[in-house]
């Protein structure tokens, strides 16, 4: 895993812009602390920061390679999980290799197949390839959108990077937010429209998209979409197929030249990954897998059972760790640290995010990084296999709105009356656009058609927010986290699985439970879905309340021009009187206040002006 950035300009001598280029590189140093590289060959400058995982000695970038009359240079962030197969195939076509890095395999594949190489990759990635002869820049992002790639176009030029902060070091990229960006922040945040970078003019390649730029034309193409087709296996065959796909994906992602760990919450998804990793280590004569969990000081004292969070993780982590005999580590976070890390979490994401859900992961990753660089996590199983309550409640299922933010009332209440009058219509149109774009079969029943829409909503919206969180918070500490459920083969299979199979036995993720029944402890198989743990200590709310009160009293922040103090004070005075959460099940009163804190810091830290 690494960071990439670049600048294409036909009119500027980029050799005279070393200060800007160095600043762009340094801005993402945390993603790649092991080494850095730069290529300047007008009209292109390519920058790379490296976190060494595969071929530590030989994978330096930018990497240049020739084949026939073609000569290309690549900068790459990610991991390729079918490296060995592709290398073997390319060798049969006359390609030779100087390293055993996946970087060289991707570059060789581009040299041989051109832009069509992208459909052959199984991995998580964002990369740029400069064709020295054709003078074209090729940009690509993985099918699922695990790795980020932002860009900003202007007359005669292009700036791109793994993270927005690197782009903002270039004076040609404005630090501005307009009405659309404000609607994203206040009415969709911490989610955002696919491809939307919130800052004026900043966009992001979509999951499964690539682009070609020649200094004049910028052509974007989709190479992967959710496509409907018939599901061929019966229930027994589907169970076997799900198990095979997951085992293969997990084992592919265990390949590394440095030690690995797994996250373990005691939930179904992380338990499956930890089990497969443990069995893999045993077969290969390796030491017991290291597993990590997170909790908060005094959470056992303040935990409150709810529909969304029925049980604490602590009851199940020990069961699973004992079953696989892992070397388990529990990281405990203090609420003062959780609160203090809100600013760092904002800097990691470059935008207001999932607040303490972000900052806790950032602190968690920082502790893990002391001993490990690479790990596996269970993100995205719920989106793909119907793990959330909104898949199972008919009332919520058919509502014409995003199910994780069903009401915009609380969002409207915290901004001044009359601001962003078209926001509700904006959000509704985003919802409808996604539903209408969902691929369906003529034979789909009303339920199956709706489940495809719900899948698309979760895949392109909620899941992307979680992937943003995982990438930014972990890479902020130079920790690489892989997500085996995001294998595109699993995504395609899950999209086309009939709901009666996906919810086998009337359970959320029923098919996944069936696939690993008998391999995991029964208590883990039967455990009801429980989300990422958050703090329940009232101290956290008090800390957020105090800071928001300071912001409002000082009334000097640009965000105060947008906020309605009356609405915010209503939340402070009666935090339990929120009919619908801000975002998902984890953002209620304390998190709304924390979001305001991050908004305030964002305007200040990034010197954002409103246009």
XYZ file of C-alpha atoms in Angstrom:
611
model
C 0.000 0.000 0.000
C 1.194 3.453 -0.819
C 0.209 6.937 -1.931
C 0.332 8.327 -5.435
C 0.063 11.847 -6.827
C 0.748 13.573 -10.092
C 0.527 16.716 -12.168
C 0.058 17.074 -15.914
C 0.510 20.512 -17.465
C 1.413 21.292 -21.058
C 2.351 24.933 -20.413
C 4.414 24.795 -17.212
C 7.965 23.498 -16.881
C 7.357 21.159 -13.968
C 11.090 20.986 -13.270
C 10.694 24.498 -11.845
C 7.924 23.341 -9.485
C 9.935 21.127 -7.167
C 8.687 22.907 -4.036
C 5.058 22.270 -4.952
C 5.733 18.677 -5.929
C 7.639 18.016 -2.714
C 4.793 19.492 -0.683
C 2.296 17.258 -2.473
C 4.435 14.218 -1.716
C 4.986 15.128 1.921
C 1.255 15.637 2.428
C 0.690 11.884 2.034
C 3.895 10.685 3.660
C 1.907 8.861 6.357
C 0.478 6.518 3.705
C 3.975 5.598 2.549
C 6.609 6.202 5.209
C 9.177 3.693 3.898
C 10.412 5.506 0.783
C 9.528 8.126 -1.827
C 10.074 8.587 -5.541
C 9.529 11.217 -8.220
C 9.632 11.347 -12.023
C 9.498 14.653 -13.886
C 9.286 14.456 -17.667
C 7.333 17.381 -19.035
C 4.397 17.554 -19.252
C 4.074 14.987 -16.425
C 5.287 14.679 -12.852
C 4.638 11.432 -10.993
C 5.018 11.128 -7.203
C 5.050 8.047 -5.016
C 5.181 7.272 -1.291
C 5.780 3.628 -0.414
C 4.648 1.316 2.347
C 6.719 -1.796 1.624
C 4.750 -5.062 1.819
C 5.592 -7.151 -1.271
C 9.156 -7.354 -2.626
C 10.492 -4.886 -0.079
C 13.778 -4.487 -1.963
C 12.580 -4.556 -5.565
C 9.281 -2.675 -5.704
C 10.526 0.913 -5.790
C 8.433 3.460 -7.724
C 7.978 5.223 -10.060
C 8.791 2.091 -12.036
C 9.632 2.212 -15.747
C 9.490 -0.735 -18.134
C 9.696 -1.257 -21.900
C 8.222 -3.890 -24.186
C 8.628 -3.718 -27.951
C 8.343 -0.054 -28.903
C 6.367 0.873 -25.785
C 7.863 2.478 -22.695
C 5.701 3.239 -19.675
C 6.097 4.393 -16.071
C 3.721 3.486 -13.250
C 2.880 4.756 -9.781
C 0.638 2.375 -7.892
C -1.241 2.074 -4.604
C -2.747 -1.273 -3.686
C -2.371 -5.023 -3.785
C -2.895 -7.464 -6.648
C -4.131 -10.881 -5.532
C -3.649 -12.795 -8.768
C -0.063 -11.678 -9.315
C 1.442 -15.119 -9.849
C -1.145 -16.171 -12.441
C -0.728 -12.978 -14.449
C 3.055 -13.101 -14.265
C 3.057 -16.655 -15.619
C 0.700 -15.735 -18.452
C 2.759 -12.700 -19.420
C 5.968 -14.737 -19.399
C 4.449 -17.053 -22.004
C 3.914 -13.972 -24.172
C 7.565 -13.009 -24.032
C 7.536 -10.641 -21.071
C 10.464 -10.837 -18.613
C 10.498 -9.603 -15.011
C 13.204 -8.019 -12.879
C 11.308 -8.139 -9.559
C 8.606 -10.262 -7.940
C 6.489 -7.196 -7.088
C 2.861 -6.847 -8.144
C 3.748 -3.340 -9.356
C 5.817 -4.743 -12.201
C 3.072 -7.232 -13.107
C 0.500 -4.442 -13.435
C 2.893 -2.384 -15.530
C 3.723 -5.376 -17.735
C 0.034 -6.116 -18.168
C -0.551 -2.541 -19.316
C 2.358 -2.738 -21.749
C 0.904 -5.893 -23.291
C -2.875 -5.365 -23.148
C -3.184 -1.611 -22.823
C -6.323 -0.348 -21.103
C -7.907 -3.814 -21.374
C -5.488 -5.084 -18.721
C -7.734 -3.665 -16.045
C -10.375 -6.392 -16.411
C -7.754 -9.046 -15.624
C -6.852 -7.749 -12.178
C -8.133 -9.143 -8.891
C -7.133 -6.683 -6.221
C -7.540 -3.308 -4.593
C -5.740 -0.517 -6.394
C -5.422 2.960 -7.754
C -2.645 3.627 -10.233
C -1.392 5.921 -12.967
C 0.616 4.922 -16.046
C 2.484 7.409 -18.230
C 3.045 6.314 -21.825
C 6.296 8.020 -22.842
C 5.743 7.564 -26.590
C 2.013 8.327 -26.856
C 2.227 11.075 -24.198
C -0.938 9.863 -22.493
C -1.820 9.361 -18.850
C -3.880 6.332 -17.798
C -5.651 6.402 -14.408
C -7.505 3.450 -12.897
C -9.360 2.470 -9.738
C -10.364 -0.996 -8.518
C -13.824 -2.396 -9.141
C -15.102 -1.951 -5.597
C -13.508 1.407 -4.777
C -11.328 0.213 -1.903
C -8.429 2.485 -2.912
C -9.068 6.215 -3.513
C -8.102 8.319 -6.529
C -9.101 12.009 -6.710
C -8.427 14.471 -9.522
C -8.881 18.118 -10.477
C -9.053 19.284 -14.074
C -8.302 22.770 -15.331
C -7.598 24.308 -18.727
C -4.563 22.455 -20.069
C -3.849 20.425 -16.980
C -4.729 17.809 -14.391
C -3.755 17.223 -10.746
C -4.463 13.865 -9.105
C -3.688 12.073 -5.842
C -4.681 9.335 -3.428
C -5.884 11.971 -0.992
C -7.309 15.464 -1.360
C -4.716 16.968 0.990
C -1.964 16.345 -1.558
C -3.912 18.098 -4.304
C -4.562 21.131 -2.120
C -0.805 21.678 -1.867
C -0.948 22.667 -5.532
C -1.975 26.358 -5.800
C -4.002 25.611 -8.923
C -6.488 23.578 -6.851
C -8.931 25.905 -5.043
C -9.867 25.404 -1.384
C -13.499 26.259 -1.972
C -16.892 24.731 -1.307
C -20.064 25.704 -3.117
C -23.746 24.999 -2.632
C -23.467 21.451 -3.913
C -20.568 20.744 -1.576
C -22.491 22.165 1.380
C -25.469 19.947 0.554
C -23.097 16.985 0.501
C -21.707 17.926 3.915
C -24.956 18.772 5.690
C -27.482 16.465 4.033
C -25.479 13.431 2.851
C -22.373 13.488 5.042
C -20.427 11.560 6.099
C -21.454 9.829 2.892
C -20.995 11.586 -0.402
C -22.197 11.225 -3.952
C -20.061 8.713 -5.887
C -17.322 10.655 -7.678
C -17.940 13.825 -5.668
C -14.971 15.307 -3.778
C -17.015 18.056 -1.996
C -14.347 20.719 -2.713
C -15.195 22.732 -5.829
C -13.878 20.978 -8.930
C -12.422 17.972 -7.129
C -13.778 14.650 -8.322
C -12.965 11.001 -7.767
C -12.842 8.130 -10.207
C -15.806 5.850 -9.566
C -15.347 2.261 -8.420
C -14.662 0.197 -11.538
C -13.660 3.192 -13.652
C -10.563 4.294 -15.556
C -9.646 7.437 -17.469
C -7.260 8.506 -20.223
C -5.889 12.055 -20.467
C -3.766 13.501 -23.268
C -3.611 17.140 -22.192
C -6.815 17.952 -24.048
C -9.385 15.195 -23.755
C -10.218 13.451 -20.490
C -12.151 10.261 -21.253
C -13.672 8.196 -18.420
C -14.881 4.612 -18.928
C -16.580 2.101 -16.645
C -15.158 -1.401 -16.824
C -17.197 -2.890 -13.951
C -20.819 -2.489 -12.923
C -23.353 -4.460 -10.952
C -24.991 -6.528 -13.689
C -28.039 -8.729 -13.200
C -27.973 -12.307 -14.410
C -29.590 -15.591 -13.406
C -28.419 -17.438 -10.312
C -27.782 -21.058 -11.290
C -27.025 -22.983 -8.058
C -29.578 -24.425 -5.666
C -29.330 -23.822 -1.908
C -26.727 -26.536 -1.292
C -24.636 -25.425 -4.244
C -24.855 -21.798 -3.165
C -23.612 -22.630 0.325
C -20.608 -24.439 -1.165
C -19.920 -21.627 -3.637
C -20.010 -18.927 -0.948
C -17.607 -20.910 1.218
C -15.232 -21.495 -1.711
C -15.279 -17.856 -2.816
C -14.635 -16.545 0.676
C -11.888 -19.028 1.450
C -10.136 -18.314 -1.842
C -10.395 -14.539 -1.390
C -9.103 -14.649 2.189
C -6.208 -16.977 1.375
C -5.159 -14.871 -1.619
C -5.024 -11.848 0.644
C -2.835 -13.585 3.208
C 0.150 -13.349 0.843
C 2.687 -10.867 2.187
C 6.412 -10.508 2.765
C 5.692 -9.126 6.262
C 3.615 -10.663 9.119
C -0.174 -10.341 9.086
C -2.914 -9.963 11.686
C -6.731 -10.030 11.578
C -9.356 -7.872 13.226
C -11.618 -9.939 15.507
C -14.816 -8.487 16.963
C -16.475 -11.803 17.729
C -18.939 -11.138 14.910
C -19.538 -13.504 12.020
C -17.466 -11.696 9.385
C -14.233 -11.119 11.295
C -14.536 -14.600 12.793
C -14.662 -16.200 9.336
C -11.566 -14.305 8.229
C -9.706 -15.132 11.445
C -10.682 -18.804 11.168
C -9.505 -19.136 7.554
C -6.281 -17.247 8.354
C -5.656 -19.509 11.346
C -6.168 -22.672 9.279
C -3.916 -21.286 6.546
C -1.144 -20.644 9.057
C -1.465 -24.145 10.496
C -1.267 -25.784 7.053
C 1.809 -23.779 6.190
C 3.634 -24.364 9.462
C 3.345 -20.731 10.518
C 2.817 -19.368 14.010
C -0.664 -18.736 15.424
C -2.500 -15.809 13.874
C -2.530 -12.560 15.845
C -6.009 -11.075 16.337
C -7.021 -7.605 17.550
C -10.178 -6.160 19.072
C -11.106 -2.715 20.405
C -13.142 -1.498 23.360
C -13.595 1.634 25.444
C -12.938 2.403 29.076
C -16.090 1.793 31.172
C -18.119 0.482 28.223
C -19.079 -2.565 30.297
C -20.591 -0.149 32.781
C -22.531 2.019 30.316
C -23.468 -0.432 27.536
C -27.147 -0.266 26.585
C -28.786 -3.017 24.582
C -30.559 -1.852 21.403
C -32.038 -3.223 18.194
C -28.842 -2.312 16.356
C -26.375 -3.323 19.077
C -27.920 -6.214 21.061
C -24.720 -7.602 22.608
C -21.244 -6.343 23.442
C -18.338 -7.872 21.544
C -16.516 -8.972 24.683
C -18.896 -11.899 25.185
C -17.825 -13.473 21.888
C -14.201 -12.471 21.224
C -12.838 -14.917 23.795
C -14.937 -17.740 22.387
C -13.570 -17.264 18.892
C -9.986 -16.621 19.936
C -9.995 -19.794 22.023
C -11.483 -21.790 19.157
C -8.705 -20.855 16.733
C -6.016 -20.474 19.409
C -5.066 -17.011 18.207
C -2.670 -14.691 19.970
C -5.248 -12.089 20.901
C -4.714 -8.425 21.747
C -7.381 -6.085 23.088
C -6.900 -2.341 22.638
C -8.777 -0.135 25.107
C -9.461 3.488 24.205
C -9.989 6.350 26.651
C -12.810 8.788 25.936
C -10.539 11.813 26.265
C -8.275 10.334 23.582
C -11.303 9.493 21.430
C -12.448 13.100 21.633
C -8.984 14.558 21.058
C -8.462 12.395 17.956
C -11.473 13.922 16.154
C -9.155 16.482 14.553
C -6.643 13.873 13.416
C -9.475 11.780 11.983
C -10.618 14.823 10.002
C -7.086 15.318 8.683
C -6.894 11.649 7.730
C -10.147 11.776 5.726
C -9.835 15.421 4.533
C -13.573 15.764 5.150
C -15.896 15.500 8.155
C -16.549 11.803 8.661
C -18.008 9.238 11.018
C -16.456 11.177 13.921
C -15.689 8.911 16.904
C -16.217 5.820 14.753
C -13.359 7.208 12.668
C -11.178 8.448 15.510
C -11.468 5.166 17.406
C -10.239 3.242 14.363
C -7.406 5.729 13.938
C -6.296 5.154 17.560
C -6.818 1.413 17.181
C -4.673 1.322 14.030
C -1.944 3.354 15.719
C -1.604 0.703 18.418
C -1.582 -2.189 15.947
C 1.064 -0.471 13.808
C 3.530 -0.854 16.671
C 3.704 -4.568 15.808
C 2.169 -5.063 12.340
C 1.895 -3.444 8.928
C -0.720 -5.634 7.191
C -4.085 -6.976 8.349
C -7.426 -8.354 7.163
C -10.829 -6.962 8.114
C -14.453 -7.986 7.626
C -15.899 -4.832 6.064
C -18.701 -5.027 3.489
C -20.275 -8.403 4.302
C -23.395 -6.677 5.646
C -23.887 -4.594 2.515
C -23.445 -7.610 0.221
C -25.323 -10.284 2.154
C -28.171 -8.363 3.778
C -26.767 -7.890 7.257
C -28.475 -4.639 8.210
C -31.951 -4.339 9.781
C -33.150 -2.215 6.878
C -32.987 -5.253 4.603
C -35.398 -7.133 6.855
C -37.955 -4.544 7.962
C -40.607 -4.237 5.200
C -41.529 -0.720 6.282
C -37.968 0.544 5.928
C -37.211 -1.626 2.901
C -39.758 0.097 0.671
C -39.334 3.637 1.922
C -38.308 6.054 -0.832
C -35.189 7.233 0.943
C -31.700 6.210 2.011
C -32.349 3.672 4.789
C -29.420 4.828 6.952
C -30.654 8.434 6.930
C -34.412 8.101 6.667
C -35.261 11.587 7.869
C -33.471 14.829 7.089
C -35.273 16.677 9.862
C -32.375 16.650 12.321
C -29.990 17.806 9.579
C -32.280 20.657 8.590
C -32.629 21.702 12.240
C -28.949 22.563 12.708
C -28.577 24.992 9.773
C -30.008 28.471 9.524
C -33.514 28.780 8.064
C -33.532 29.453 4.349
C -30.097 27.963 3.645
C -29.764 25.221 1.035
C -33.476 25.232 0.156
C -33.064 22.558 -2.520
C -31.196 20.084 -0.297
C -34.060 17.648 0.237
C -34.724 17.505 -3.499
C -30.982 17.052 -4.117
C -30.833 14.063 -1.768
C -33.996 12.530 -3.178
C -32.666 12.743 -6.713
C -29.421 11.029 -5.683
C -31.479 8.233 -4.156
C -33.659 7.861 -7.255
C -30.702 7.963 -9.651
C -29.109 5.047 -7.820
C -32.297 2.997 -7.729
C -33.026 3.602 -11.410
C -29.487 2.580 -12.379
C -29.730 -0.789 -10.592
C -29.508 -3.602 -13.152
C -32.540 -5.945 -13.028
C -33.992 -8.940 -14.823
C -37.457 -8.918 -16.419
C -38.284 -11.960 -14.273
C -37.456 -10.236 -10.974
C -40.312 -10.131 -8.491
C -41.113 -6.889 -6.703
C -39.049 -8.087 -3.739
C -36.074 -9.175 -5.855
C -36.115 -5.911 -7.816
C -36.172 -3.924 -4.576
C -33.350 -6.017 -3.137
C -31.223 -5.161 -6.168
C -31.958 -1.470 -5.573
C -31.100 -1.852 -1.896
C -27.869 -3.632 -2.829
C -26.927 -0.780 -5.188
C -27.733 1.834 -2.539
C -25.571 0.062 0.004
C -22.774 -0.733 -2.455
C -22.386 2.750 -3.936
C -23.152 4.756 -0.805
C -22.983 3.214 2.678
C -20.237 0.752 1.818
C -18.105 3.458 0.223
C -18.283 5.513 3.410
C -16.996 2.546 5.387
C -14.250 1.856 2.867
C -13.225 5.533 3.011
C -13.046 5.206 6.775
C -11.010 2.017 6.746
C -8.513 3.257 4.164
C -7.919 6.743 5.604
C -7.837 5.864 9.303
C -5.485 2.919 8.904
C -3.213 4.393 6.241
C -2.814 7.483 8.437
C -0.577 5.252 10.564
C 0.949 3.381 7.620
C -1.202 0.305 8.321
C -2.470 -1.650 5.327
C -5.850 -3.324 5.786
C -7.267 -5.739 3.214
C -10.970 -6.490 2.864
C -11.597 -10.026 1.511
C -15.387 -9.635 1.259
C -14.718 -6.966 -1.408
C -13.461 -9.487 -3.958
C -15.375 -8.580 -7.122
C -16.331 -12.229 -7.680
C -18.108 -12.251 -4.312
C -19.815 -8.942 -5.098
C -21.137 -10.241 -8.419
C -22.288 -13.517 -6.899
C -24.044 -11.795 -4.007
C -25.792 -9.275 -6.272
C -27.436 -12.067 -8.206
C -28.295 -14.360 -5.313
C -32.065 -14.676 -4.683
C -33.146 -13.159 -1.394
C -34.536 -16.441 -0.071
C -31.001 -17.873 -0.325
C -29.194 -14.800 0.919
C -31.472 -14.725 3.991
C -31.427 -18.517 4.383
C -33.205 -19.585 7.541
C -34.788 -16.156 7.840
C -31.535 -14.703 9.164
C -29.389 -11.753 8.165
C -26.432 -13.131 6.171
C -28.111 -16.543 6.420
C -26.171 -17.988 3.493
C -22.834 -16.966 5.026
C -23.819 -18.553 8.351
C -24.697 -21.779 6.558
C -21.409 -21.729 4.629
C -19.351 -21.816 7.831
C -21.636 -23.787 10.135
C -19.644 -26.542 11.781
C -16.384 -24.678 11.258
C -17.023 -21.811 13.673
C -18.471 -22.119 17.201
C -22.270 -22.242 17.185
C -22.534 -19.127 19.350
C -20.639 -17.154 16.689
C -22.757 -18.567 13.867
C -25.977 -17.660 15.675
C -24.891 -14.250 16.994
C -27.133 -11.413 15.864
C -25.516 -8.718 13.764
C -23.757 -6.119 15.917
C -21.985 -3.040 14.520
C -18.525 -1.649 15.136
C -18.337 -0.846 18.866
C -18.770 2.761 19.951
C -18.424 4.445 23.313
C -21.464 4.536 25.579
C -19.819 6.651 28.285
C -21.721 9.950 28.893
C -18.319 11.608 29.346
C -17.890 11.619 25.563
C -21.143 13.531 25.102
C -20.069 16.039 27.762
C -16.758 16.632 25.998
C -18.465 17.206 22.658
C -21.112 19.423 24.223
C -18.451 21.594 25.824
C -16.523 22.094 22.592
C -19.618 22.865 20.503
C -20.759 25.373 23.105
C -17.357 27.089 22.802
C -17.656 27.233 19.013
C -21.097 28.795 19.194
C -20.111 31.262 21.925
C -16.992 32.464 20.094
C -18.995 32.794 16.850
C -15.817 33.330 14.801
C -15.761 30.148 12.773
C -17.011 30.236 9.156
C -19.258 27.312 10.045
C -21.174 29.567 12.459
C -22.484 31.459 9.439
C -24.324 28.276 8.497
C -25.441 26.896 11.869
C -28.717 27.458 13.683
C -27.806 27.763 17.359
C -31.367 27.050 18.435
C -31.392 23.662 16.720
C -28.006 22.691 18.108
C -28.928 23.743 21.649
C -32.020 21.542 21.379
C -29.747 18.543 20.781
C -27.511 19.543 23.688
C -30.419 19.981 26.094
C -32.367 16.878 25.070
C -29.984 14.392 23.400
C -32.427 11.501 23.610
C -35.107 13.328 21.625
C -33.778 12.365 18.193
C -36.314 10.343 16.251
C -33.911 9.275 13.494
C -30.108 9.056 13.649
C -27.894 11.300 11.551
C -26.274 8.407 9.706
C -26.747 4.699 10.282
C -27.082 3.318 13.750
C -23.894 4.842 15.157
C -24.445 8.602 14.749
C -26.828 10.052 17.287
C -26.599 13.125 19.580
C -22.933 12.829 20.664
C -21.863 12.110 17.095
C -23.894 15.016 15.656
C -22.046 17.364 17.998
C -18.757 15.717 17.043
C -19.623 16.254 13.371
C -20.076 19.981 14.053
C -16.665 19.991 15.747
C -15.118 18.414 12.675
C -16.880 20.886 10.376
C -15.466 23.770 12.398
C -11.963 22.308 12.291
C -12.269 21.540 8.560
C -13.033 25.154 7.635
C -10.109 26.319 9.767
C -7.479 23.667 8.991
C -8.107 23.592 5.248
C -8.813 27.336 4.977
C -12.011 26.611 3.092
C -13.922 29.514 1.604
C -17.606 29.379 0.656
C -18.493 30.408 -2.898
